[in-house]
Each structure stands twice: as structure tokens, then as C-alpha cells.
Short mmCIF file of C-alpha atoms in Angstrom, two decimals:
data_model
loop_
_atom_site.label_atom_id
_atom_site.label_comp_id
_atom_site.label_asym_id
_atom_site.label_seq_id
_atom_site.Cartn_x
_atom_site.Cartn_y
_atom_site.Cartn_z
CA MET A 1 -32.60 -2.31 -61.18
CA ARG A 2 -35.82 -2.75 -59.34
CA ASN A 3 -37.22 -4.82 -62.39
CA LEU A 4 -33.86 -7.14 -61.96
CA ILE A 5 -35.11 -7.52 -58.40
CA PHE A 6 -38.59 -8.41 -58.54
CA GLU A 7 -38.86 -9.78 -62.26
CA GLU A 8 -41.67 -12.18 -62.59
CA THR A 9 -40.60 -16.01 -63.47
CA GLU A 10 -41.83 -18.60 -65.29
CA GLY A 11 -42.70 -22.08 -63.21
CA VAL A 12 -40.69 -23.00 -59.93
CA PRO A 13 -37.32 -21.27 -59.91
CA GLU A 14 -34.22 -23.44 -59.06
CA TYR A 15 -32.01 -21.30 -56.96
CA ALA A 16 -32.90 -19.81 -53.26
CA SER A 17 -32.74 -16.19 -54.55
CA SER A 18 -35.03 -16.83 -57.39
CA SER A 19 -37.29 -18.50 -55.04
CA LEU A 20 -37.79 -15.67 -52.81
CA ARG A 21 -38.45 -13.49 -55.72
CA TYR A 22 -41.02 -15.87 -57.15
CA ALA A 23 -42.84 -16.36 -53.69
CA TRP A 24 -42.73 -12.59 -53.29
CA GLN A 25 -44.42 -11.81 -56.48
CA SER A 26 -47.00 -14.51 -55.91
CA ILE A 27 -48.16 -12.98 -52.71
CA ARG A 28 -47.54 -9.18 -53.53
CA ALA A 29 -50.72 -8.43 -55.34
CA PRO A 30 -53.32 -10.73 -53.91
CA VAL A 31 -52.23 -10.64 -50.35
CA VAL A 32 -49.74 -8.03 -49.59
CA ILE A 33 -51.12 -4.82 -51.41
CA PRO A 34 -55.00 -5.28 -49.92
CA LEU A 35 -53.53 -6.00 -46.58
CA LEU A 36 -51.39 -2.77 -46.49
CA LYS A 37 -54.21 -0.79 -47.93
CA LEU A 38 -56.32 -1.91 -45.13
CA ALA A 39 -53.62 -1.15 -42.67
CA VAL A 40 -53.45 2.46 -44.10
CA ILE A 41 -56.92 2.93 -43.72
CA LEU A 42 -57.39 1.89 -40.19
CA CYS A 43 -54.00 3.83 -39.26
CA SER A 44 -55.38 6.86 -41.15
CA VAL A 45 -58.63 6.70 -38.83
CA MET A 46 -56.57 6.35 -35.71
CA SER A 47 -54.45 9.52 -36.58
CA ILE A 48 -57.35 11.24 -37.05
CA MET A 49 -59.01 10.23 -33.88
CA LEU A 50 -55.36 11.26 -31.87
CA PHE A 51 -55.24 14.27 -34.13
CA VAL A 52 -58.99 15.48 -32.86
CA GLU A 53 -58.46 14.66 -29.38
CA ARG A 54 -55.24 16.77 -29.24
CA VAL A 55 -56.58 19.81 -30.93
CA SER A 56 -59.41 19.68 -28.88
CA MET A 57 -57.23 19.61 -25.56
CA ALA A 58 -55.05 22.28 -27.05
CA ALA A 59 -57.95 24.38 -27.78
CA VAL A 60 -59.42 23.85 -24.29
CA ILE A 61 -55.92 24.54 -22.49
CA LEU A 62 -55.60 27.80 -24.56
CA ILE A 63 -58.87 29.12 -23.33
CA VAL A 64 -58.07 28.21 -19.80
CA LYS A 65 -54.54 30.20 -20.10
CA VAL A 66 -56.00 33.11 -21.81
CA LEU A 67 -59.08 33.47 -19.50
CA ARG A 68 -57.11 32.19 -16.50
CA LYS A 69 -60.11 29.84 -15.46
CA LYS A 70 -58.29 26.81 -13.87
CA LYS A 71 -60.60 24.94 -11.72
CA TYR A 72 -58.25 25.63 -8.72
CA THR A 73 -58.03 29.39 -9.03
CA LYS A 74 -61.86 29.89 -7.97
CA TYR A 75 -61.00 28.89 -4.63
CA LYS A 76 -59.31 31.68 -2.50
CA LEU A 77 -56.48 29.69 -0.88
CA ASP A 78 -55.40 32.54 1.26
CA ALA A 79 -58.58 33.22 2.66
CA MET A 80 -59.39 29.30 3.21
CA LYS A 81 -55.70 29.03 5.10
CA GLN A 82 -56.64 32.24 7.43
CA ASN A 83 -60.07 30.60 8.12
CA ILE A 84 -58.27 27.40 9.27
CA GLU A 85 -55.83 29.05 11.50
CA ARG A 86 -58.64 31.45 13.15
CA ASN A 87 -60.99 28.61 13.84
CA LYS A 88 -58.01 26.26 14.76
CA ARG A 89 -59.85 23.69 12.68
CA TYR A 90 -56.82 21.46 11.67
CA PRO A 91 -58.20 18.09 10.33
CA MET A 92 -56.31 15.13 11.25
CA VAL A 93 -54.39 13.68 8.02
CA LEU A 94 -52.72 10.23 7.28
CA ILE A 95 -49.64 10.42 5.20
CA GLN A 96 -48.76 7.11 3.70
CA ILE A 97 -45.25 6.33 2.21
CA PRO A 98 -45.30 2.80 0.44
CA MET A 99 -41.98 1.55 -0.20
CA TYR A 100 -40.15 -1.67 -1.35
CA ASN A 101 -36.49 -1.91 -0.95
CA GLU A 102 -35.88 1.77 -1.56
CA LYS A 103 -32.57 1.98 -0.13
CA GLU A 104 -31.33 5.17 -2.01
CA VAL A 105 -34.42 7.43 -1.33
CA TYR A 106 -36.35 6.28 1.52
CA LYS A 107 -34.26 8.98 4.01
CA LEU A 108 -35.39 11.52 1.44
CA SER A 109 -39.06 10.76 1.50
CA ILE A 110 -39.37 10.20 5.19
CA GLY A 111 -37.58 13.08 5.98
CA ALA A 112 -39.46 15.55 3.74
CA VAL A 113 -42.95 14.19 5.05
CA CYS A 114 -41.89 14.57 8.53
CA GLY A 115 -40.95 18.26 7.88
CA LEU A 116 -44.07 19.29 6.82
CA SER A 117 -45.45 22.29 8.78
CA TRP A 118 -48.96 21.02 9.72
CA PRO A 119 -49.49 20.83 13.31
CA ALA A 120 -47.38 17.99 14.72
CA ASP A 121 -50.33 16.57 16.71
CA ARG A 122 -52.71 16.47 13.50
CA PHE A 123 -50.93 14.34 11.21
CA ILE A 124 -49.51 10.59 11.24
CA VAL A 125 -46.86 9.31 9.07
CA GLN A 126 -47.36 5.77 8.26
CA VAL A 127 -44.16 4.12 6.47
CA LEU A 128 -45.55 1.10 4.97
CA ASP A 129 -42.43 -0.87 4.29
CA ASP A 130 -42.45 -4.19 2.17
CA SER A 131 -39.02 -4.63 1.79
CA THR A 132 -37.84 -8.03 1.28
CA ASN A 133 -34.11 -6.76 2.59
CA GLN A 134 -34.03 -7.47 6.30
CA VAL A 135 -30.99 -5.01 6.65
CA LEU A 136 -32.74 -2.22 4.64
CA ARG A 137 -35.93 -2.93 6.92
CA GLU A 138 -33.86 -2.02 10.05
CA LEU A 139 -32.52 1.19 8.57
CA VAL A 140 -35.75 2.31 7.53
CA LYS A 141 -36.98 1.22 11.04
CA SER A 142 -34.28 3.46 12.48
CA GLU A 143 -34.88 6.35 10.33
CA CYS A 144 -38.65 6.21 11.62
CA HIS A 145 -37.48 6.26 15.25
CA LYS A 146 -35.20 9.12 14.72
CA TRP A 147 -38.17 11.09 13.59
CA MET A 148 -40.32 9.79 16.58
CA GLN A 149 -37.78 11.10 18.92
CA LYS A 150 -38.24 14.50 17.38
CA GLY A 151 -42.14 14.42 18.11
CA VAL A 152 -43.42 13.38 14.88
CA ASN A 153 -46.21 10.68 14.87
CA VAL A 154 -44.62 7.83 12.68
CA LYS A 155 -46.00 4.65 12.34
CA TYR A 156 -43.67 1.78 10.94
CA GLU A 157 -45.78 -0.87 9.53
CA THR A 158 -44.41 -3.99 7.95
CA ARG A 159 -46.41 -7.06 6.31
CA GLN A 160 -45.08 -10.84 5.79
CA ASN A 161 -46.17 -10.91 2.39
CA ARG A 162 -46.55 -8.42 -0.62
CA ASN A 163 -50.48 -9.41 -1.54
CA GLY A 164 -51.73 -6.85 -3.67
CA TYR A 165 -48.25 -5.10 -3.93
CA LYS A 166 -48.86 -1.34 -3.53
CA ALA A 167 -52.69 -1.44 -3.43
CA GLY A 168 -52.50 -4.21 -0.94
CA ALA A 169 -50.11 -2.08 1.26
CA LEU A 170 -52.42 1.10 1.36
CA LYS A 171 -55.29 -0.78 1.99
CA GLU A 172 -53.93 -2.32 5.10
CA GLY A 173 -52.76 0.75 5.88
CA LEU A 174 -55.93 2.35 6.21
CA GLU A 175 -57.50 -0.59 8.30
CA LYS A 176 -55.08 0.43 11.11
CA GLN A 177 -57.48 1.57 14.14
CA TYR A 178 -55.54 4.78 14.61
CA VAL A 179 -56.77 5.85 11.32
CA GLU A 180 -60.25 5.84 12.27
CA ASP A 181 -59.45 9.46 13.63
CA CYS A 182 -58.04 10.49 10.21
CA GLU A 183 -60.12 12.42 7.81
CA PHE A 184 -57.81 12.84 4.80
CA VAL A 185 -55.06 10.67 3.77
CA ALA A 186 -51.72 11.99 1.60
CA ILE A 187 -49.68 9.78 -0.50
CA PHE A 188 -46.09 9.92 -1.44
CA ASP A 189 -43.97 7.38 -3.24
CA ALA A 190 -40.67 6.55 -1.72
CA ASP A 191 -38.82 9.16 -4.14
CA PHE A 192 -41.48 11.96 -3.74
CA GLN A 193 -40.45 15.15 -1.46
CA PRO A 194 -42.92 17.35 -0.65
CA ASP A 195 -42.30 21.03 0.42
CA ALA A 196 -42.93 21.88 3.84
CA ASP A 197 -46.29 23.53 3.11
CA PHE A 198 -47.73 20.80 1.07
CA LEU A 199 -50.71 20.19 3.16
CA TRP A 200 -51.69 23.81 3.51
CA ARG A 201 -51.86 24.39 -0.18
CA THR A 202 -54.15 21.04 -0.68
CA ILE A 203 -56.34 20.33 2.30
CA PRO A 204 -58.04 23.87 2.01
CA TYR A 205 -59.70 22.96 -0.96
CA LEU A 206 -61.17 19.46 0.45
CA LEU A 207 -62.20 21.65 3.52
CA GLU A 208 -64.22 24.17 1.37
CA ASN A 209 -65.93 21.99 -1.03
CA PRO A 210 -67.51 18.72 0.71
CA LYS A 211 -67.84 17.23 -2.79
CA LEU A 212 -64.38 17.25 -3.53
CA GLY A 213 -62.70 13.46 -3.15
CA LEU A 214 -59.02 14.34 -4.50
CA VAL A 215 -56.53 16.77 -4.82
CA GLN A 216 -53.80 16.06 -7.38
CA ALA A 217 -50.68 17.97 -7.41
CA ARG A 218 -48.10 18.12 -10.26
CA TRP A 219 -44.45 16.22 -10.25
CA LYS A 220 -41.47 18.31 -10.54
CA PHE A 221 -38.20 16.08 -11.73
CA VAL A 222 -35.02 16.43 -9.95
CA ASN A 223 -33.15 14.40 -12.05
CA SER A 224 -34.17 15.72 -15.45
CA GLU A 225 -30.95 16.92 -16.54
CA GLU A 226 -29.43 13.46 -15.64
CA CYS A 227 -29.33 11.99 -19.11
CA MET A 228 -30.88 12.42 -22.58
CA MET A 229 -33.46 9.87 -21.83
CA THR A 230 -34.82 11.98 -18.42
CA ARG A 231 -34.92 15.22 -20.56
CA LEU A 232 -37.20 13.06 -23.12
CA GLN A 233 -39.46 11.77 -20.41
CA GLU A 234 -39.70 15.34 -18.96
CA MET A 235 -41.32 16.33 -22.40
CA SER A 236 -44.03 13.87 -22.36
CA LEU A 237 -44.77 14.05 -18.59
CA ASP A 238 -45.15 17.94 -18.91
CA TYR A 239 -47.60 17.26 -21.58
CA HIS A 240 -49.62 14.89 -19.36
CA PHE A 241 -49.71 17.34 -16.34
CA GLY A 242 -49.79 20.63 -18.03
CA VAL A 243 -52.49 19.59 -20.85
CA GLU A 244 -54.14 16.33 -20.08
CA GLN A 245 -54.76 16.63 -16.27
CA GLU A 246 -55.40 20.19 -16.48
CA VAL A 247 -58.11 20.01 -19.18
CA GLY A 248 -59.58 16.75 -17.21
CA SER A 249 -59.92 19.18 -13.94
CA SER A 250 -60.88 22.54 -15.73
CA THR A 251 -63.70 21.14 -17.93
CA TYR A 252 -65.06 18.97 -14.84
CA SER A 253 -64.72 15.89 -16.82
CA PHE A 254 -62.45 12.72 -15.78
CA PHE A 255 -58.81 12.66 -15.10
CA GLY A 256 -56.65 10.14 -13.21
CA PHE A 257 -55.05 9.89 -9.88
CA ASN A 258 -51.20 9.85 -10.34
CA GLY A 259 -50.98 7.28 -7.58
CA THR A 260 -48.64 9.63 -5.68
CA ALA A 261 -48.56 13.47 -4.78
CA GLY A 262 -52.19 13.75 -3.95
CA VAL A 263 -54.36 13.82 -0.98
CA TRP A 264 -57.64 11.98 -0.92
CA ARG A 265 -60.70 12.12 1.23
CA ILE A 266 -61.08 8.73 2.98
CA GLN A 267 -64.60 8.69 2.74
CA ALA A 268 -64.42 9.15 -0.92
CA ILE A 269 -62.20 6.05 -1.03
CA LYS A 270 -64.32 3.91 1.13
CA ASP A 271 -67.39 4.90 -1.08
CA ALA A 272 -65.35 3.51 -4.43
CA GLY A 273 -64.78 0.35 -2.59
CA GLY A 274 -61.55 0.82 -1.35
CA TRP A 275 -58.21 -0.39 -3.10
CA LYS A 276 -58.12 -3.16 -5.52
CA ASP A 277 -55.22 -4.90 -6.76
CA ARG A 278 -56.72 -6.55 -10.15
CA THR A 279 -54.71 -4.18 -12.38
CA THR A 280 -51.18 -2.63 -12.41
CA VAL A 281 -53.00 0.97 -12.15
CA GLU A 282 -54.53 0.59 -8.71
CA ASP A 283 -54.55 4.35 -8.64
CA MET A 284 -56.50 4.69 -12.01
CA ASP A 285 -59.09 2.09 -10.71
CA LEU A 286 -59.83 3.80 -7.79
CA ALA A 287 -60.07 7.05 -9.41
CA VAL A 288 -62.43 5.71 -11.74
CA ARG A 289 -64.59 4.29 -9.33
CA ALA A 290 -64.67 7.55 -6.91
CA SER A 291 -65.57 9.43 -10.30
CA LEU A 292 -68.54 7.05 -10.74
CA GLN A 293 -69.85 7.56 -7.22
CA GLY A 294 -69.94 11.19 -8.04
CA TRP A 295 -66.94 12.53 -6.45
CA GLU A 296 -65.27 15.45 -7.84
CA PHE A 297 -61.51 15.75 -8.24
CA VAL A 298 -59.28 18.88 -8.50
CA PHE A 299 -55.64 19.10 -10.15
CA VAL A 300 -53.51 22.08 -8.69
CA GLY A 301 -50.96 22.71 -11.16
CA ASP A 302 -49.40 25.45 -8.83
CA VAL A 303 -48.55 22.82 -6.23
CA THR A 304 -45.53 20.84 -7.27
CA VAL A 305 -43.63 17.62 -5.47
CA LYS A 306 -40.27 16.80 -6.34
CA ASN A 307 -39.60 13.27 -7.85
CA GLU A 308 -37.14 11.08 -9.65
CA LEU A 309 -37.37 9.89 -13.49
CA PRO A 310 -36.22 6.53 -14.03
CA SER A 311 -32.70 6.90 -15.47
CA THR A 312 -31.93 3.37 -16.63
CA PHE A 313 -33.51 2.07 -19.81
CA LYS A 314 -34.75 -1.07 -17.82
CA ALA A 315 -36.42 0.60 -15.29
CA TYR A 316 -38.30 2.96 -17.68
CA ARG A 317 -39.39 -0.20 -19.94
CA TYR A 318 -40.77 -1.46 -16.69
CA GLN A 319 -42.63 1.36 -15.63
CA GLN A 320 -44.10 1.97 -19.27
CA HIS A 321 -45.07 -1.89 -19.43
CA ARG A 322 -47.11 -1.39 -16.13
CA TRP A 323 -48.48 2.48 -17.31
CA SER A 324 -49.91 0.78 -20.50
CA CYS A 325 -50.92 -2.72 -19.79
CA GLY A 326 -52.86 -1.37 -16.76
CA PRO A 327 -55.13 0.89 -18.42
CA ALA A 328 -56.09 -1.63 -21.07
CA ASN A 329 -56.88 -4.03 -18.67
CA LEU A 330 -58.82 -1.72 -16.73
CA LEU A 331 -60.99 -0.66 -19.80
CA LYS A 332 -62.05 -4.14 -20.30
CA LYS A 333 -62.89 -4.84 -16.69
CA MET A 334 -64.98 -1.47 -16.21
CA THR A 335 -66.64 -0.72 -19.59
CA LYS A 336 -69.74 -2.39 -18.55
CA GLU A 337 -69.78 -0.78 -15.20
CA ILE A 338 -68.91 2.65 -16.64
CA LEU A 339 -71.68 2.73 -19.19
CA PHE A 340 -74.57 1.55 -16.79
CA CYS A 341 -73.76 3.76 -14.13
CA GLU A 342 -76.66 5.94 -13.59
CA ARG A 343 -74.80 8.48 -11.12
CA VAL A 344 -72.78 10.18 -13.88
CA PRO A 345 -74.07 12.00 -16.96
CA LEU A 346 -74.14 9.95 -20.13
CA LEU A 347 -71.58 12.26 -21.79
CA LYS A 348 -69.07 12.23 -18.89
CA ARG A 349 -69.20 8.34 -19.20
CA LEU A 350 -68.72 8.44 -23.17
CA HIS A 351 -65.64 10.78 -22.82
CA LEU A 352 -64.40 8.57 -19.96
CA ILE A 353 -64.47 5.55 -22.22
CA TYR A 354 -63.84 7.01 -25.57
CA ALA A 355 -61.49 9.77 -24.99
CA PHE A 356 -59.23 9.02 -21.74
CA PHE A 357 -59.28 5.32 -22.02
CA PHE A 358 -59.58 4.09 -25.86
CA VAL A 359 -57.99 7.42 -27.73
CA ARG A 360 -55.21 7.97 -25.22
CA LYS A 361 -54.49 4.77 -23.65
CA ILE A 362 -54.72 2.36 -26.85
CA VAL A 363 -54.98 4.38 -29.81
CA ALA A 364 -51.90 6.69 -29.09
CA HIS A 365 -49.70 3.73 -28.76
CA TRP A 366 -51.00 1.45 -31.59
CA VAL A 367 -50.97 4.47 -34.27
CA THR A 368 -47.23 5.62 -33.37
CA PHE A 369 -46.10 1.86 -33.54
CA PHE A 370 -47.89 0.46 -36.46
CA PHE A 371 -48.04 3.24 -38.54
CA TYR A 372 -44.93 5.35 -38.30
CA CYS A 373 -42.87 1.84 -37.67
CA ILE A 374 -44.53 -0.71 -39.50
CA VAL A 375 -46.94 0.49 -42.12
CA ILE A 376 -45.10 3.93 -43.30
CA PRO A 377 -41.89 1.82 -43.93
CA ALA A 378 -43.88 -0.97 -45.85
CA CYS A 379 -45.53 1.82 -47.97
CA VAL A 380 -41.95 2.32 -49.04
CA ILE A 381 -41.43 -1.20 -50.51
CA VAL A 382 -44.87 -1.35 -51.90
CA PRO A 383 -45.36 1.86 -53.83
CA GLU A 384 -48.67 0.58 -55.14
CA VAL A 385 -50.19 1.67 -51.63
CA ASN A 386 -51.00 5.46 -52.05
CA LEU A 387 -49.82 7.02 -48.97
CA LYS A 388 -51.29 10.66 -48.33
CA LYS A 389 -48.72 13.21 -46.97
CA GLN A 390 -51.65 14.91 -44.92
CA ILE A 391 -51.80 11.77 -43.00
CA ALA A 392 -48.29 10.57 -42.81
CA ILE A 393 -46.79 14.26 -42.42
CA TYR A 394 -48.87 16.80 -41.43
CA ILE A 395 -51.04 15.27 -38.69
CA PRO A 396 -48.14 13.75 -36.94
CA ALA A 397 -46.40 16.76 -37.38
CA THR A 398 -49.28 19.07 -35.37
CA ILE A 399 -49.69 16.22 -32.77
CA THR A 400 -45.71 16.33 -32.31
CA ILE A 401 -45.97 19.88 -31.81
CA LEU A 402 -48.79 20.26 -29.38
CA ASN A 403 -47.22 17.49 -27.43
CA ALA A 404 -43.72 19.38 -27.12
CA VAL A 405 -45.00 22.99 -26.50
CA SER A 406 -45.58 21.98 -22.79
CA THR A 407 -41.50 22.08 -22.49
CA PRO A 408 -40.34 25.04 -24.34
CA ARG A 409 -36.83 24.51 -23.08
CA SER A 410 -36.70 21.28 -24.96
CA MET A 411 -38.16 21.96 -28.48
CA HIS A 412 -34.60 21.73 -29.62
CA LEU A 413 -34.86 18.18 -28.58
CA LEU A 414 -38.08 17.68 -30.73
CA VAL A 415 -36.58 15.27 -33.56
CA LEU A 416 -34.94 12.96 -30.73
CA TRP A 417 -38.20 13.15 -28.82
CA ILE A 418 -40.13 11.81 -31.76
CA LEU A 419 -37.50 9.04 -32.50
CA PHE A 420 -37.67 8.00 -28.58
CA GLU A 421 -41.55 7.81 -28.21
CA ASN A 422 -41.48 5.87 -31.52
CA VAL A 423 -39.26 3.33 -30.15
CA MET A 424 -40.84 3.14 -26.90
CA SER A 425 -44.38 2.62 -28.81
CA LEU A 426 -43.28 -0.98 -29.42
CA HIS A 427 -43.31 -1.70 -25.72
CA ARG A 428 -46.43 0.57 -25.10
CA THR A 429 -48.16 -1.12 -27.88
CA LYS A 430 -47.41 -4.84 -26.96
CA ALA A 431 -48.46 -3.85 -23.28
CA ALA A 432 -51.85 -2.77 -24.14
CA ILE A 433 -52.64 -5.65 -25.83
CA ILE A 434 -51.33 -7.79 -23.39
CA GLY A 435 -53.80 -6.01 -20.92
CA LEU A 436 -56.89 -6.28 -23.30
CA LEU A 437 -56.22 -10.06 -23.78
CA GLU A 438 -55.27 -10.44 -20.06
CA ALA A 439 -52.37 -12.37 -21.39
CA ASN A 440 -49.03 -13.46 -19.62
CA ARG A 441 -47.42 -10.51 -17.75
CA VAL A 442 -50.85 -8.57 -17.32
CA ASN A 443 -50.45 -8.42 -13.58
CA GLU A 444 -46.66 -7.97 -13.58
CA TRP A 445 -45.49 -5.43 -10.89
CA VAL A 446 -41.70 -4.41 -10.96
CA VAL A 447 -41.00 -1.49 -8.77
CA THR A 448 -39.42 1.21 -10.80
CA GLU A 449 -35.71 1.38 -9.78
CA LYS A 450 -34.51 4.69 -8.12
CA LEU A 451 -31.09 5.83 -7.67
CA GLY A 452 -31.17 9.03 -5.70
CA ASN A 453 -27.98 10.13 -4.72
CA MET A 454 -26.07 6.96 -5.69
CA MET A 455 -24.74 8.19 -9.19
CA LYS A 456 -23.39 11.40 -7.50
CA GLN A 457 -21.37 9.14 -5.08
CA ARG A 458 -20.20 6.73 -7.61
CA ASN A 459 -19.16 9.40 -10.16
CA ASN A 460 -17.14 10.81 -7.42
CA ALA A 461 -15.54 7.39 -6.51
CA ARG A 462 -12.78 5.88 -7.92
CA PRO A 463 -13.98 3.55 -10.85
CA SER A 464 -13.37 -0.27 -10.05
CA ARG A 465 -11.43 -2.24 -12.30
CA THR A 466 -13.33 -5.46 -11.42
CA SER A 467 -16.94 -3.56 -12.12
CA ARG A 468 -17.62 -4.31 -15.50
CA PHE A 469 -21.32 -3.98 -17.14
CA ARG A 470 -21.89 -6.95 -19.21
CA ILE A 471 -23.10 -6.33 -22.66
CA ILE A 472 -25.49 -9.11 -23.07
CA GLU A 473 -27.50 -7.45 -20.09
CA ARG A 474 -28.02 -4.38 -22.27
CA ILE A 475 -29.11 -5.88 -25.78
CA HIS A 476 -32.76 -5.87 -26.69
CA PRO A 477 -33.84 -8.16 -29.60
CA LEU A 478 -37.23 -6.42 -30.20
CA GLU A 479 -35.75 -3.20 -30.86
CA ILE A 480 -32.87 -4.50 -32.84
CA ILE A 481 -35.45 -6.56 -35.25
CA VAL A 482 -37.59 -3.54 -35.81
CA GLY A 483 -34.36 -1.43 -36.51
CA MET A 484 -33.11 -3.93 -39.51
CA TYR A 485 -36.83 -3.91 -40.69
CA MET A 486 -36.43 -0.05 -41.10
CA LEU A 487 -32.94 -0.04 -41.99
CA HIS A 488 -33.79 -2.40 -45.10
CA CYS A 489 -36.84 -0.07 -45.96
CA ALA A 490 -34.37 2.97 -45.89
CA ILE A 491 -31.97 1.43 -48.10
CA TYR A 492 -34.59 0.41 -50.49
CA ASP A 493 -35.97 3.92 -50.59
CA LEU A 494 -32.57 5.44 -51.24
CA LEU A 495 -32.14 3.21 -54.11
CA PHE A 496 -35.54 3.36 -55.52
CA GLY A 497 -37.72 5.85 -54.00
CA HIS A 498 -38.55 9.22 -54.97
CA ASP A 499 -39.98 10.46 -52.03
CA ASN A 500 -37.04 10.89 -49.22
CA PHE A 501 -38.74 8.90 -46.77
CA PHE A 502 -35.04 7.27 -46.27
CA VAL A 503 -34.24 10.17 -44.03
CA TYR A 504 -36.81 9.55 -41.56
CA LEU A 505 -36.30 5.74 -41.92
CA LEU A 506 -32.43 5.91 -41.44
CA LEU A 507 -32.99 8.16 -38.13
CA GLN A 508 -35.72 6.04 -37.00
CA ALA A 509 -33.75 2.56 -37.69
CA GLY A 510 -30.59 4.56 -35.67
CA ALA A 511 -33.01 5.19 -32.83
CA PHE A 512 -34.09 1.40 -32.54
CA PHE A 513 -30.56 0.30 -32.58
CA THR A 514 -29.29 2.66 -29.97
CA MET A 515 -32.05 1.66 -27.53
CA GLY A 516 -31.76 -1.93 -28.57
CA PHE A 517 -28.00 -2.06 -27.51
CA GLY A 518 -28.83 -0.34 -24.34
CA LEU A 519 -26.86 2.85 -25.29
CA VAL A 520 -29.50 5.10 -23.56
CA GLY A 521 -30.16 6.17 -19.76
CA THR A 522 -27.84 5.95 -17.07
CA ILE A 523 -25.60 2.99 -17.21
CA VAL A 524 -25.07 1.41 -13.75
CA PRO A 525 -22.13 -0.82 -13.55
CA ASN A 526 -22.99 -4.39 -11.67
#
């Protein structure tokens, strides 16, 4: 049957189907096969790079857990807390809450921060409200006044513009005159809810070590059970915090600030040049510059801060675009500065460029999309290209297992997580390329939508007959196109192949179609 489909023809065929066969045969040997072989080689190299990075981090985290030698455990936290209370040395702390039209969550974050157990006269809560909704501004302002009447020092700050977005708001907040007395600044996004003892479990590290510029806490997700998409996000982020951040902290190599749930020494921010809005990852930008100034960071995995995962596919796509485009753009802007920074050892600089930026922020996305979603399916149609099982199956399987072990309770979702991550790699790859080329959307900033308690309220409410979610808003053409490509390859392998790749291809095509038609996440009616 294959010969009937791809039979060679003499001369230019008359019919359209024959023309397609003729065109395919004319470019197959001289163009398609060489390019596909090159793509296999490049993707194999990237797979090995990612494999080595994942295995090395797994080895480090295993040693850290066996020896119980996490960086923060060398500090005697209880003794440090007692010393603060005995000497009555409570440093002045600024707490910033940047927000933008956060209707569903503003009360949660303001209430949690104002309820911190630190002495009331030794911390300032600074609500940085960039909301464009005037009614919502009044609601946030009213919430701040409520806590002021309870004795909490709350400052409600607004701007007439959104210059610099979050970075601009944080920068202007630090320029207020009352901040001059503050030694540290804690930052919480609008959906983050710290426990009452958060400052007691973070500030002592900064007081004990004057070289420490940042204490980063871990995120705890309050809505991970909301839908399948949030469960799968939890698996990825647990690996980020449980492995990537912990390894970076424990080995004294670089790890990034997560933009929230962290406490900075204000002097470290000043030494780094302050907040900048040149990329969509202002938090990572600041952390890199502070690290190049010699400041140390510590990740405290025992301290968790509750927050919300994006539960709509639209919100998650925007978030992943920002998180993937920003690092690639920052790498382009800072490579020269990192290489020629004499304050930091050469090995640490090379690790920052190669491991942290290139492998984790670019190669990881590219190899996932190009190899697993484009090249491997193409090799099914062009069997002349030899695809080794070690590269196509064993290495990806190892990487996947190493990623998933950080969330043991979700191990049974491993296959779904693979399919989900492969689909999302389409957007992450596109975003990384935009960041490197500084193309359109490179500085696009869309605040991640939070639902808070809205879905619980709507689920309990009586559904409206006039509330209908338009299907056209849920269709994503790119996912559907890639899904059709993989479905074609799956059918071809089912008919002509001998390696059973069609099983994977059918599942992956189904995942692309599922997300392409918006059948994931929480469906919020208009």
C-alpha cells in the first residue's frame, strides 16, 4: 500500500493527487531526509544536555536529603528568634502588596498580611493599587482603612499610570519617604496569604547573616484540587521549588527570586540598581543583578505561603508566555554583563548562563516541542531517518520520572502530565523565541487572573439561562493544527509502521485537540 501512495511518476502528473505525490518524491531524498536527520541530531544533543542537568540535580537533592544538609538548616532558627525577643531588636519591615484589579482576592492578601504577628509598630503594609476600576479602588481603599482602625500601619498607594507594571509599582513604593526607616521588604502578590509567623521564620536569617540579600519561601497551592489542570501545574511547580530552588540554594549557586513570598534586604535591592521593567521577569532580573553584586540567597522550603494557581486555560497561557519569554529576553540582555562580572567566580557565572538560563529556560522548552511534537512524528512518515530508542524513549522517560517524583500523590497522573507539558511547550517555545529575537509581545504583561472564592459562590448560585460561554473564545488554532499533524502521523504509523509509535501520537494528538478546543481548566461563564 505504501508503494501505491508514494509511487514514483515519470514527467509531470496530470491530476492533483499525482502532483502531490510527485512533489513529495522530488523533495523527499534531497531535502526532507537531510533536514530531518539534522533535526534528530540537534534534538538528541539537547535531550542529552537536559538529561545531564536533571540527573545532576537529582543527585544533589538526594545527597541533601540523605545528609540533611539544606542551607537554611545550618541556622539555629529558635535561638535566633529568642535572641531577637531578648534584645527587643525588631527591625522595621516594609510589606508590599502590588495589585491590579484583584477583585476576588484583595481581601485575602490584605487580611493575611495585616494579621502577621510581628510587633505592630515595626512593620508597614504598603498596598500598591494600580487598578483601573474606580469602584474596585474604593473597595481596596476601604479595606485598608478598616485595618488602619485596628491599629495596623497601612499605606494605600495609587498611581495615575501603570508605567513599568509591577516593577514600576514596587520601585515607586520603595521611594516613599516613610520607607527610609525600613531595613527589609517582604513582597506578596495579591493572591498570597502568609501565615501569621511568616516574618518570624524569615527575618532572623537576614539578621544572622549580613551577606544574605534574599530569603525565598515556598508556595502552597490552595486550589490544586480545583481541576485537572491545576493538579498538573502543581506537579511542575513542586519540582521547581523542591528541586531547582533547593539545589540552587544548597549548593550556593544561583537561584531566582519568585517575585513574591520572599523577603529582601533593601540595601541589596539598591546595590543591584533597583527594580527594572526591561523584561517581563523583573523578579529574576533583580535577583541576577543582586547575585552579581555578591549578595547571597537562601531558600527556606519549610516556610510555605498559600496562593492560587491559574485555573483557566487563558490565564495559564498568558502566565506561561510571560515566564518563558522573560528569561530568554533577560539572557540576551545580560549575557555580556554576567560573563565580565569579576565579583563572581567564573564557574558560578558559567553555571548561571548555561544551566540556569540556557538549559532550563530555553533548551527544556525547545526539545520538548520540536523533538516530541514535530521531529519524532516526522520520523514516522520518513522511516529512512533512524531514531534511537535511547534518545526517543529512555532519556525522556528518565527526565519525566525525575520531574514527577516531587509530587508523589500525583504519580498516577504521570501520562496526563507528559501530554499536558508537551502541549504547553508549544507556547513556551514560541515565547522563548520571541524573547531572544525581541519580537512582538516581548514586553506583553497580562496580570494572571485569580478567581478566589468566585467559583465556589457561582457553583452554589443558581445558573443563569442567559449566561453562555461562547465556543469561539475557547478555540486555539495552533493547538488544533499541531493536533491534526500528529493525528496524520499516528494514522500513517498505524497503517504502515512497525514501532507502535501511533499509541503515543494518538494520545498526544488528543491532548492537543482537548486544549485546542478549550476543554481544560475551569470554565468561567461570561
